[in-house]
CSV table of C-alpha atoms and ligand atoms in Angstrom, one decimal:
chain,number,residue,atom,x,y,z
A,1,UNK,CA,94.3,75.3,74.8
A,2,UNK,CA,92.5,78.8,74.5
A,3,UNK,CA,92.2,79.9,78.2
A,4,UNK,CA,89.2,82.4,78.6
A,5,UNK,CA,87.0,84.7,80.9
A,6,UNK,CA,83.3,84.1,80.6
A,7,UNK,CA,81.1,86.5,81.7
A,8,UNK,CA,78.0,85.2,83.3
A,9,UNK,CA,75.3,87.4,81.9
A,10,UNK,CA,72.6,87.1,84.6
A,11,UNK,CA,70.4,89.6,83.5
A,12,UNK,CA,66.1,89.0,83.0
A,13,UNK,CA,65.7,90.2,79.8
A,14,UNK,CA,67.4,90.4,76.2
A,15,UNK,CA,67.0,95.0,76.5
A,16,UNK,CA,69.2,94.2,79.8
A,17,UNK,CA,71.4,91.7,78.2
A,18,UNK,CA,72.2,94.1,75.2
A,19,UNK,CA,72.6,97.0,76.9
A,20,UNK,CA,75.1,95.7,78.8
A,21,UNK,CA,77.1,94.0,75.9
A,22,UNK,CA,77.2,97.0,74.0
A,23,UNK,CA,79.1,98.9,76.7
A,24,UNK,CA,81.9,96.4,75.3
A,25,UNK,CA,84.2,97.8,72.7
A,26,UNK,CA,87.9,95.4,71.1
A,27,UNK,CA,87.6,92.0,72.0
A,28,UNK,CA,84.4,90.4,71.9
A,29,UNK,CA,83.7,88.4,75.4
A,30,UNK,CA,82.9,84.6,75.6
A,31,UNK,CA,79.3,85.3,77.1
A,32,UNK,CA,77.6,82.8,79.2
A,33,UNK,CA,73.6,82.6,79.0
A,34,UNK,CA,72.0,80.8,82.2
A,35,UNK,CA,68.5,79.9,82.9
A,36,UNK,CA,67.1,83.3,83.8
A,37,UNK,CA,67.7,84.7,80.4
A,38,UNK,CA,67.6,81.6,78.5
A,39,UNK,CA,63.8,81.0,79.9
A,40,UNK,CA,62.7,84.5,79.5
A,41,UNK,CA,63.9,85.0,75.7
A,42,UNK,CA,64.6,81.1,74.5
A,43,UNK,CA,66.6,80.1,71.7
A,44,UNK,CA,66.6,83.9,69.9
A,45,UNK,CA,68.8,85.5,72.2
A,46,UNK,CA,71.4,82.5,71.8
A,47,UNK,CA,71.2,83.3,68.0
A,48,UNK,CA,70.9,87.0,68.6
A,49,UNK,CA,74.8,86.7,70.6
A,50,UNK,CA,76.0,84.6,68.4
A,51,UNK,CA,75.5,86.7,65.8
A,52,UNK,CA,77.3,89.8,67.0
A,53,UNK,CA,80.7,87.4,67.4
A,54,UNK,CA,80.8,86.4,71.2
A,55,UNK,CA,81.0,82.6,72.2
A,56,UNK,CA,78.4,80.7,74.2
A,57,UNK,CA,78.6,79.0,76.9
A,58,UNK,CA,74.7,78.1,77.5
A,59,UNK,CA,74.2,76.9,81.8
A,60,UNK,CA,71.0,75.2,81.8
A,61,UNK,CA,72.5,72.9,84.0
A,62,UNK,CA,70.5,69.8,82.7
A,63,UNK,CA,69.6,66.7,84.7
A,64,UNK,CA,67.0,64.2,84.3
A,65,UNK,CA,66.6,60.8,82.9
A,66,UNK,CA,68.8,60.3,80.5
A,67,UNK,CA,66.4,59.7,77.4
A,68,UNK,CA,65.0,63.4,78.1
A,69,UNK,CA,68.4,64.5,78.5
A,70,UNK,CA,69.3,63.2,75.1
A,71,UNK,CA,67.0,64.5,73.3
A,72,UNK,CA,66.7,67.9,74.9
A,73,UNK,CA,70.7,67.5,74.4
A,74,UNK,CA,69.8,67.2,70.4
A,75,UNK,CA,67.7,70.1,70.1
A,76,UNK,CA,70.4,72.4,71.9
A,77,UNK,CA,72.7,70.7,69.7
A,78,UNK,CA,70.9,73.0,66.5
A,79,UNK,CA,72.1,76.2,68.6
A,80,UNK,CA,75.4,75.7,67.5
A,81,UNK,CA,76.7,77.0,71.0
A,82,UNK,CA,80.6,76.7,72.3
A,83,UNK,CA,79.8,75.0,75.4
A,84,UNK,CA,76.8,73.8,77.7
A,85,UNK,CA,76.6,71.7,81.0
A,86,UNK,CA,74.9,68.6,82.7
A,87,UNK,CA,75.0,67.9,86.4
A,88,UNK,CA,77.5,65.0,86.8
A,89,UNK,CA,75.0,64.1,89.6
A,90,UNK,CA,73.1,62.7,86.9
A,91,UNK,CA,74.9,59.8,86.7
A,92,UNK,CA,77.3,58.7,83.7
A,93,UNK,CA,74.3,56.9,82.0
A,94,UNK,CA,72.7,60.9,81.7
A,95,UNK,CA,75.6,61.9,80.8
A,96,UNK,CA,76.6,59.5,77.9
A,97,UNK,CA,73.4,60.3,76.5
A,98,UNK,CA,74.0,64.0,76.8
A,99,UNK,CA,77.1,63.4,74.9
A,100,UNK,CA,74.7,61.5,72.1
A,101,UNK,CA,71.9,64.0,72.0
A,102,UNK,CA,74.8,66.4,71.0
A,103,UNK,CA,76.5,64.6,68.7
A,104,UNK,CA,75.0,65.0,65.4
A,105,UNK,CA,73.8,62.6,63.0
A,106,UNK,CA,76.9,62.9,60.5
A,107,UNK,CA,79.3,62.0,64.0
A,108,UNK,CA,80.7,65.8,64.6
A,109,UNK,CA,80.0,67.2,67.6
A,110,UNK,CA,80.6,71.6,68.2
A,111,UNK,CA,79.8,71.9,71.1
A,112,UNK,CA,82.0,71.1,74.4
A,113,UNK,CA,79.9,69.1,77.3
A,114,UNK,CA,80.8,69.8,81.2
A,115,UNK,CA,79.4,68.3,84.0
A,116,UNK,CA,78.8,70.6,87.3
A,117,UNK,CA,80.0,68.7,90.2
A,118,UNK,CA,79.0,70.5,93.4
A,119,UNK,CA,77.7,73.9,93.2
A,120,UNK,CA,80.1,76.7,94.6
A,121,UNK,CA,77.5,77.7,96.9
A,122,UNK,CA,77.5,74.5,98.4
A,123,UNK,CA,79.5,73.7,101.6
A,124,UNK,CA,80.5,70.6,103.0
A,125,UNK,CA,78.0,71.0,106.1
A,126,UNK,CA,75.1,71.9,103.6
A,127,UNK,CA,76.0,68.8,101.6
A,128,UNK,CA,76.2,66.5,104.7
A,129,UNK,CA,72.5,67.8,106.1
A,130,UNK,CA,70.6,68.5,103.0
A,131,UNK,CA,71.9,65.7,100.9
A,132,UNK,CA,73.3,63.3,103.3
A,133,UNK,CA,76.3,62.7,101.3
A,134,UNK,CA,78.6,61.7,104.1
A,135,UNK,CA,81.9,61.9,102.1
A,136,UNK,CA,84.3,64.5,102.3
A,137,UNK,CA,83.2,67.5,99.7
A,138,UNK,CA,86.7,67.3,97.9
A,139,UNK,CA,86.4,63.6,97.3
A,140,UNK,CA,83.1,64.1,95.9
A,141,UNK,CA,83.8,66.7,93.8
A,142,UNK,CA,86.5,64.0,92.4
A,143,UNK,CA,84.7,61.4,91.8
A,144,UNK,CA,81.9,63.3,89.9
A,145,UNK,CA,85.0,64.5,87.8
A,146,UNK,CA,86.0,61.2,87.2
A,147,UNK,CA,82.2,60.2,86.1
A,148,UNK,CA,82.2,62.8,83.6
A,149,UNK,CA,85.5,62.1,82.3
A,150,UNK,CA,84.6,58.1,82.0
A,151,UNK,CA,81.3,59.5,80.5
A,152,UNK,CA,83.6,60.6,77.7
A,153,UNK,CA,82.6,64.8,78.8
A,154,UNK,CA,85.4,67.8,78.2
A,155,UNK,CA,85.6,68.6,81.3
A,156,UNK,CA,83.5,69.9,84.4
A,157,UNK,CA,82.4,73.2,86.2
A,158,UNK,CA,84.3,73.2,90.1
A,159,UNK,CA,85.5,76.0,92.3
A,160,UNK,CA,89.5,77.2,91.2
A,161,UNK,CA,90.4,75.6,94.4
A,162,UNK,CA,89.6,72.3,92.9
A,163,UNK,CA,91.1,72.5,89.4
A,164,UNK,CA,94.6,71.6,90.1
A,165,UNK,CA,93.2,68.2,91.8
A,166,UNK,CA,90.5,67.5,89.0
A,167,UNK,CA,93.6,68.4,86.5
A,168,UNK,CA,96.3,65.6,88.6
A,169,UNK,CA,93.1,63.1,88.4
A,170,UNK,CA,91.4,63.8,85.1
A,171,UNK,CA,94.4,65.2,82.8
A,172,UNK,CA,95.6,68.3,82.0
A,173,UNK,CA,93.1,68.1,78.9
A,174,UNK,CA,89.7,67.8,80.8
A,175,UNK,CA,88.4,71.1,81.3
A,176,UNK,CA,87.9,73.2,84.2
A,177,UNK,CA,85.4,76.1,84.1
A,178,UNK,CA,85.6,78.0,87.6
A,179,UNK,CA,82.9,80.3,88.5
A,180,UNK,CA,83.0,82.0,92.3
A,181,UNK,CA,86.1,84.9,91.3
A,182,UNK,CA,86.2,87.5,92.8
A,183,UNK,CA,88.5,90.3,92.9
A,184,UNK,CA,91.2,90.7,95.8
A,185,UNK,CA,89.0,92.0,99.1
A,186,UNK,CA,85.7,92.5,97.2
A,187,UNK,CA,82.5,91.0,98.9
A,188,UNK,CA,82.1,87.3,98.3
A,189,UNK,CA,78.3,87.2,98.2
A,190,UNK,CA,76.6,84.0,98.0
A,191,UNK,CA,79.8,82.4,96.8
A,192,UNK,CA,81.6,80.0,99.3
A,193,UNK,CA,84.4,78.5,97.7
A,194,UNK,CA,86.2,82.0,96.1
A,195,UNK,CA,90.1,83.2,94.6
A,196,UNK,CA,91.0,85.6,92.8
A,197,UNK,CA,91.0,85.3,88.8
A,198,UNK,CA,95.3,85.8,89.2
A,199,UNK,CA,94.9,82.8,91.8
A,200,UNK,CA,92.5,80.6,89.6
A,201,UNK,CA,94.9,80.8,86.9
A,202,UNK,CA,97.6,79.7,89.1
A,203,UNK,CA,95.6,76.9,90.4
A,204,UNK,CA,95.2,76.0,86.4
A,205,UNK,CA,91.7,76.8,86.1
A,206,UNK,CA,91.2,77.0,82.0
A,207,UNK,CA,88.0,79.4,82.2
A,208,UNK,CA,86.8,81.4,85.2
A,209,UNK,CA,83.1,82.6,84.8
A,210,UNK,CA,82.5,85.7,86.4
A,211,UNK,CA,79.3,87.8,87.0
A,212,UNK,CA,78.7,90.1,89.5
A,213,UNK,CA,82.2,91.5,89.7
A,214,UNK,CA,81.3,92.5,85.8
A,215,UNK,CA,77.9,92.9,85.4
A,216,UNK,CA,77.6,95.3,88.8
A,217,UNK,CA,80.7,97.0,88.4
A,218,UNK,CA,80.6,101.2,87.6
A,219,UNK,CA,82.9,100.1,84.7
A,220,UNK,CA,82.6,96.7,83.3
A,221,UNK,CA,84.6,97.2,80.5
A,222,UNK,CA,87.5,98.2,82.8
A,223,UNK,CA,86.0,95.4,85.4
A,224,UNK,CA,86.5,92.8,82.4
A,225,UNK,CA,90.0,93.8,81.3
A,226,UNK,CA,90.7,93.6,84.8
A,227,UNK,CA,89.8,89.7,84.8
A,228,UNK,CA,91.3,89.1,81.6
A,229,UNK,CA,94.9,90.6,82.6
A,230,UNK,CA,94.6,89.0,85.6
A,231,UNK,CA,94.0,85.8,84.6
A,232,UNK,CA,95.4,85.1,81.2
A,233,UNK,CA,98.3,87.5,82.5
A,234,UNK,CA,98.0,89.7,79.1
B,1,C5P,O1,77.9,86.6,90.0
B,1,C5P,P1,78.8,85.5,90.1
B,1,C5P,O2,80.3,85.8,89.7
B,1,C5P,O3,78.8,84.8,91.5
B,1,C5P,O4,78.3,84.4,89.0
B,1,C5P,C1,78.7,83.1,88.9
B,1,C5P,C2,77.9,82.4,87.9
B,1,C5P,O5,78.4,81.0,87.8
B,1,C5P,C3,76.4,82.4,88.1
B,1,C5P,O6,75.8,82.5,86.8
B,1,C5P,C4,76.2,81.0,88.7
B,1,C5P,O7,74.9,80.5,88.3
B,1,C5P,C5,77.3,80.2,88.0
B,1,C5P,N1,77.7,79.0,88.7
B,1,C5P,C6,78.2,79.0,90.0
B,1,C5P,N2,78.6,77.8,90.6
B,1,C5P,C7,78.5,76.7,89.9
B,1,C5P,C8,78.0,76.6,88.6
B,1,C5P,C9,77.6,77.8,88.0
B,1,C5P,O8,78.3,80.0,90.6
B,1,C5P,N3,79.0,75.6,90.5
């Protein structure tokens, strides 16, 4: 399987977005569009990357009931995009339907479904007091895996210091897509659960999304390569 580093493109606007992608020259990086961008410029600037070559990963994050799931689900289905994401804490019924809204009426299905289990900004103590779930992060984190996984997804969105234990529980198929990277001593920000993209890939993460550490860097060309020879070891 095709390990790769996705950049979170954060950015408000498609002049931003664009400016930014053109500072990339050789290989073409696997660009993930999240809600910011996706509601300020809608399904254009997912046609608009796609176009120039890069692959999509589209974090909208859904969750809902799952008949509004599914058919939101089909219409991003039309977009074509690599990959996209539910919140597991959706339940598997939300997510089976997610899994038929993108399927398409001839049975094929292009694009890969994750489920986000917890958040990496969450913490154990936040999840305890805000959400009063009692359970021990870790184990939660699993079992959301596994409901994905029964659910029939490709894999879920956890912090790298999860993916070994979703891997030994979920197979070394099911996907995991590991934001909160950051580079050896550079400022964690609002991230909690954090490695390095060397350590991630030694934990067996299959994709690590970064952001900030690209987008904000002087260089994120330079920034980028670092994460790629870092993590794919190239
Ligand atoms: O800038 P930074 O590297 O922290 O960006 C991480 C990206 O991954 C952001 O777009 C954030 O929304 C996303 N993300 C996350 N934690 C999750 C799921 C997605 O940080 N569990």
């Amino acid at each position: 399987m095709a390990k790769d580093v996705i950049i979170a493109c954060d950015f408000e606007s498609a002049e931003e977005t664009f400016k930014f992608l053109d500072n990339f020259t050789g290989r073409k990086p696997y660009v993930k569009i999240g809600m910011e961008l996706y509601y300020a410029e809608g399904p254009a600037i997912v046609k608009e990357i796609k176009k120039r070559g890069h692959k999509i990963f589209l974090d909208l994050k859904l969750h809902d009931i799952p008949t509004t799931v599914k058919k939101a689900m089909a219409v991003l289905s039309k977009l074509d995009v690599d990959m996209t994401n539910v919140h597991a804490a959706g339940t598997v019924p939300m997510m089976e339907a997610a899994i038929e809204g993108l399927t398409k009426p001839d049975g094929t299905r292009n694009t890969m479904l994750i489920a986000v289990t917890q958040l990496t900004s969450t913490t154990e103590e936040v999840m305890q007091e805000d959400l009063l779930i009692e359970k021990p992060l870790p184990e939660v984190v699993m079992h959301y895996a596994a409901n994905a996984k029964k659910a029939g997804l490709d894999g879920v969105v956890c912090s790298p210091l999860e993916a070994g234990v979703v891997h030994d529980k979920c197979g070394a198929e099911f996907l995991t897509v590991t934001p909160g990277v950051r580079f050896a001593g550079a400022d964690a920000q609002d991230q909690k659960r954090i490695t390095t993209p060397e350590d991630a890939r030694l934990r067996g993460s299959d994709y690590i999304v970064v952001g900030r550490p690209i987008t904000k860097a002087e260089d994120p060309q330079a920034a980028y390569e670092r994460c790629i020879k870092e993590f794919l070891g190239e």
